[in-house]
Coordinates of C-alpha atoms in Angstrom, one line a residue:
D1 CA 19.7 -15.6 15.3
N2 CA 19.8 -16.6 18.9
I3 CA 21.9 -13.5 19.9
V4 CA 19.7 -11.1 18.1
T5 CA 16.6 -12.8 19.5
E6 CA 18.0 -12.4 23.0
I7 CA 18.6 -8.7 22.4
L8 CA 15.2 -8.1 21.0
D9 CA 13.5 -10.0 23.8
T10 CA 14.7 -7.3 26.2
I11 CA 12.5 -4.7 24.5
D12 CA 9.2 -4.5 26.4
T13 CA 8.4 -0.8 26.5
K14 CA 8.1 2.2 24.2
E15 CA 11.2 3.7 25.7
R16 CA 13.3 0.6 25.0
W17 CA 12.0 0.5 21.4
A18 CA 13.1 4.2 21.1
Y19 CA 16.5 3.6 22.5
I20 CA 17.3 0.5 20.4
S21 CA 15.8 1.9 17.2
Q22 CA 19.1 3.3 16.1
Y23 CA 20.5 -0.3 15.9
L24 CA 17.5 -2.0 14.3
S25 CA 18.7 -1.9 10.7
D26 CA 21.9 -3.6 11.7
L27 CA 20.0 -6.2 13.9
C28 CA 17.6 -6.9 11.0
E29 CA 20.5 -7.3 8.7
A30 CA 22.2 -9.7 11.1
S31 CA 19.0 -11.8 11.6
P32 CA 16.0 -10.9 9.4
E33 CA 14.0 -13.8 10.9
S34 CA 14.5 -12.7 14.5
F35 CA 13.6 -9.1 13.7
L36 CA 10.5 -10.0 11.7
C37 CA 9.3 -12.4 14.4
K38 CA 9.7 -9.6 17.0
I39 CA 7.7 -7.0 15.1
E40 CA 5.0 -9.6 14.1
N41 CA 4.6 -10.5 17.7
E42 CA 4.2 -6.9 18.6
L43 CA 0.9 -6.7 16.7
L44 CA -0.4 -9.7 18.6
H45 CA 1.0 -8.9 22.0
P46 CA 2.0 -5.2 22.1
Q47 CA 5.0 -4.2 24.1
G48 CA 5.5 -0.6 23.1
L49 CA 6.1 -0.6 19.4
L50 CA 2.6 0.6 18.5
E51 CA 2.9 3.4 21.1
L52 CA 6.2 4.4 19.4
F53 CA 4.4 4.7 16.1
K54 CA 1.5 6.6 17.6
K55 CA 3.8 9.1 19.3
N56 CA 5.5 10.0 16.1
D57 CA 6.1 13.7 16.6
G58 CA 9.7 13.2 17.5
D59 CA 11.8 13.7 20.6
I60 CA 11.5 17.3 22.0
F61 CA 15.3 17.7 22.0
T62 CA 16.3 15.9 18.8
A63 CA 13.0 16.0 16.9
R64 CA 13.9 12.4 16.0
N65 CA 11.1 10.1 14.9
Y66 CA 12.3 6.8 16.3
Y67 CA 9.7 4.7 14.5
I68 CA 11.4 5.5 11.1
N69 CA 14.3 3.2 12.0
V70 CA 11.8 0.3 12.2
L71 CA 10.4 1.1 8.8
W72 CA 13.9 1.4 7.3
A73 CA 14.6 -2.1 8.6
V74 CA 11.4 -3.5 7.1
E75 CA 12.3 -1.9 3.8
Q76 CA 15.3 -4.3 3.7
L77 CA 13.0 -7.3 4.0
I78 CA 10.9 -6.2 1.1
Q79 CA 13.9 -6.7 -1.2
Q80 CA 14.4 -10.3 0.0
K81 CA 12.2 -13.0 -1.5
K82 CA 12.3 -15.1 1.6
Y83 CA 10.7 -12.3 3.7
V84 CA 8.8 -10.0 1.4
F85 CA 5.3 -11.5 1.8
R86 CA 5.5 -11.4 5.6
A87 CA 6.9 -7.8 5.6
L88 CA 4.1 -6.6 3.3
E89 CA 1.5 -8.3 5.5
W90 CA 3.0 -6.5 8.5
L91 CA 2.8 -3.2 6.8
W92 CA -0.8 -3.6 5.7
K93 CA -1.8 -4.5 9.3
L94 CA 0.1 -1.6 10.7
D95 CA -1.4 0.8 8.1
A96 CA -4.9 -0.4 9.2
Y97 CA -4.4 1.2 12.6
N98 CA -4.9 4.6 10.7
I99 CA -2.2 6.3 12.8
K100 CA -1.7 10.0 11.9
Y101 CA 1.9 10.9 11.0
S102 CA 3.5 14.2 11.1
I103 CA 6.0 13.4 8.3
S104 CA 6.0 11.4 5.0
N105 CA 7.8 8.3 6.4
T106 CA 4.8 6.0 6.9
P107 CA 3.8 2.4 6.2
R108 CA 1.5 3.7 3.4
A109 CA 4.4 5.5 1.7
I110 CA 6.3 2.2 1.6
L111 CA 3.3 0.3 0.2
E112 CA 2.9 3.0 -2.5
V113 CA 6.5 2.4 -3.6
V114 CA 6.1 -1.4 -3.6
F115 CA 2.9 -1.3 -5.6
C116 CA 3.9 1.4 -8.1
A117 CA 3.2 0.0 -11.5
W118 CA 6.1 1.6 -13.4
I119 CA 9.1 0.9 -11.1
N120 CA 10.2 -2.1 -9.2
E121 CA 11.6 -1.6 -5.7
S122 CA 10.7 -5.0 -4.2
S123 CA 11.6 -8.7 -4.9
L124 CA 8.1 -9.3 -6.2
S125 CA 7.6 -10.4 -9.7
V126 CA 4.9 -8.5 -11.8
D127 CA 2.4 -11.3 -11.3
S128 CA 3.2 -11.5 -7.6
K129 CA 2.7 -7.8 -7.2
I130 CA -0.7 -8.0 -8.9
E131 CA -1.7 -11.0 -6.7
Q132 CA -0.6 -9.3 -3.5
A133 CA -2.5 -6.1 -4.5
E134 CA -5.7 -8.1 -5.0
K135 CA -5.2 -10.0 -1.8
A136 CA -4.7 -6.7 0.1
I137 CA -7.9 -5.2 -1.4
N138 CA -9.9 -8.2 -0.1
N139 CA -8.4 -8.1 3.4
Y140 CA -7.3 -4.6 4.4
P141 CA -9.5 -1.5 4.7
N142 CA -7.0 1.0 3.2
A143 CA -5.8 -1.2 0.4
W144 CA -8.3 0.0 -2.2
D145 CA -7.3 3.6 -1.8
I146 CA -3.6 2.7 -2.1
I147 CA -4.0 0.6 -5.2
E148 CA -6.3 3.3 -6.8
S149 CA -3.6 5.9 -6.2
E150 CA -1.3 3.7 -8.4
L151 CA -3.6 3.9 -11.4
P152 CA -2.5 6.2 -14.3
N153 CA -2.3 9.9 -13.3
G154 CA -3.0 9.0 -9.7
R155 CA 0.4 9.6 -8.2
N156 CA 1.2 13.1 -7.0
S157 CA 4.8 12.5 -6.2
I158 CA 7.8 10.6 -7.6
C159 CA 8.4 7.2 -6.2
S160 CA 11.3 7.1 -3.7
T161 CA 13.8 4.2 -3.3
L162 CA 13.8 1.8 -0.4
S163 CA 16.6 1.4 2.1
K164 CA 19.0 -1.4 1.3
P165 CA 21.2 -3.5 3.6
K166 CA 24.8 -2.5 3.9
Y167 CA 26.3 -6.0 3.8
R168 CA 23.6 -8.6 3.3
K169 CA 22.9 -9.5 -0.3
I170 CA 19.4 -8.8 -1.7
D171 CA 17.7 -10.6 -4.5
E172 CA 18.1 -9.1 -7.9
L173 CA 15.0 -7.0 -8.7
D174 CA 13.1 -7.6 -12.0
T175 CA 13.4 -4.9 -14.6
L176 CA 10.1 -3.8 -15.9
N177 CA 9.1 -3.2 -19.6
M178 CA 6.1 -1.4 -21.0
N179 CA 4.1 -4.6 -21.3
D180 CA 4.6 -5.2 -17.6
V181 CA 3.5 -1.7 -16.7
N182 CA 0.4 -1.8 -19.0
K183 CA -0.5 -5.3 -17.6
T184 CA -0.3 -4.0 -14.1
Y185 CA -2.4 -0.9 -14.8
I186 CA -5.1 -3.0 -16.4
K187 CA -5.2 -5.5 -13.5
Y188 CA -5.2 -2.8 -10.9
L189 CA -8.1 -1.1 -12.6
K190 CA -10.1 -4.3 -12.8
M191 CA -9.6 -5.1 -9.2
C192 CA -10.6 -1.6 -8.2
V193 CA -13.7 -1.8 -10.3
T194 CA -14.6 -5.2 -8.8
A195 CA -14.3 -3.8 -5.2
A196 CA -16.0 -0.5 -5.9
N197 CA -19.5 -2.0 -5.4
D198 CA -22.0 0.9 -4.8
N199 CA -19.5 3.3 -3.4
E200 CA -20.0 6.5 -5.4
E201 CA -16.7 8.1 -4.4
R202 CA -14.8 5.1 -5.5
W203 CA -16.5 5.1 -8.9
I204 CA -15.8 8.8 -9.4
K205 CA -12.1 8.2 -8.7
I206 CA -12.1 5.3 -11.1
I207 CA -13.5 7.5 -13.9
S208 CA -10.8 10.1 -13.4
H209 CA -8.2 7.5 -14.5
L210 CA -10.0 6.1 -17.6
S211 CA -8.5 8.5 -20.1
S212 CA -5.4 6.4 -20.0
Y213 CA -7.2 3.2 -21.1
D214 CA -8.6 2.2 -24.5
T215 CA -12.3 2.4 -25.5
T216 CA -12.9 -1.3 -24.9
I217 CA -11.8 -1.1 -21.3
R218 CA -13.7 2.1 -20.7
E219 CA -16.9 0.5 -22.0
E220 CA -16.4 -2.5 -19.8
V221 CA -16.1 -0.2 -16.8
F222 CA -19.2 1.8 -17.7
E223 CA -21.3 -1.4 -18.2
K224 CA -20.2 -2.6 -14.7
L225 CA -21.0 0.8 -13.2
L226 CA -24.4 0.8 -14.8
S227 CA -25.1 -2.7 -13.5
E228 CA -24.2 -1.5 -10.0
C229 CA -26.4 1.6 -10.3
N230 CA -29.4 -0.5 -11.3
Q231 CA -29.1 -2.6 -8.1
M232 CA -29.2 0.5 -5.8
I233 CA -32.3 1.9 -4.1
D234 CA -33.9 4.6 -6.2
N235 CA -32.8 7.6 -4.2
K236 CA -29.2 6.6 -4.2
K237 CA -29.4 5.5 -7.8
V238 CA -30.5 8.9 -9.1
K239 CA -28.0 10.7 -7.0
I240 CA -25.1 8.6 -8.2
K241 CA -26.2 8.5 -11.9
D242 CA -26.3 12.3 -12.0
K243 CA -22.8 12.5 -10.6
I244 CA -21.5 9.8 -12.9
R245 CA -23.1 11.5 -16.0
N246 CA -21.3 14.7 -15.0
E247 CA -18.0 12.9 -14.7
I248 CA -18.4 11.2 -18.1
F249 CA -19.2 14.5 -19.8
R250 CA -16.5 16.4 -17.9
H251 CA -13.9 13.9 -19.2
R252 CA -15.5 13.9 -22.7
Y253 CA -15.9 10.1 -22.7
F254 CA -17.9 8.4 -25.4
C255 CA -20.2 5.9 -23.7
T256 CA -22.7 3.5 -25.3
A257 CA -24.2 2.4 -21.9
D258 CA -27.9 3.4 -21.5
W259 CA -28.0 5.9 -18.6
S260 CA -31.7 6.8 -19.0

């Protein structure tokens, strides 16, 4: 730990981060605690790492995106129970900077894999995954969109696997069954509904997923939506109700809620 900390302490510019990035996976494997402390401190007292992420178009000669090595090292931590919560918190904080990336290797892409309902690529249990998703929605600006994308029929691509350590043992990952998947889908939907408030775009996204849920759950969602609409000012209420009606009819949902 002390040796790795001394090495990482020498990094105080974007250029030094770029140079040492090729060794970060090994350094993280040698001392996860030292690596995690270093990247956590970078968000509090920046010394070049954020600049490395913001300049993610690659070296002009090698077209190499150095920041990817940082993400690969963080992926190792997600598969270790001792570090997974801190690693996820770091990813949510980094994602909140809304950095534009030129390729698909991003903090958001990792979070989408971690919170995918039908595979398990992290050391989180099903209940912990649900708890972490709800905590994120309450604390990070982009979390609602990420969790919404994990609802049924929301993902446009296949989940990728995360980088694993070469030598350090990782915790055995839980195997999911259909009950686990269904439980996660229902909990994700409910937390997205709770946080939708009077945001019409969020409600329209939610409705697009409802065909995968049973009638009872759909009715609960529509009743909540109707309650939210009734609390809006008249102009906005009429506008949203019209849009919602169209979505309900477009998806051929039966709805007992009174939309008059």
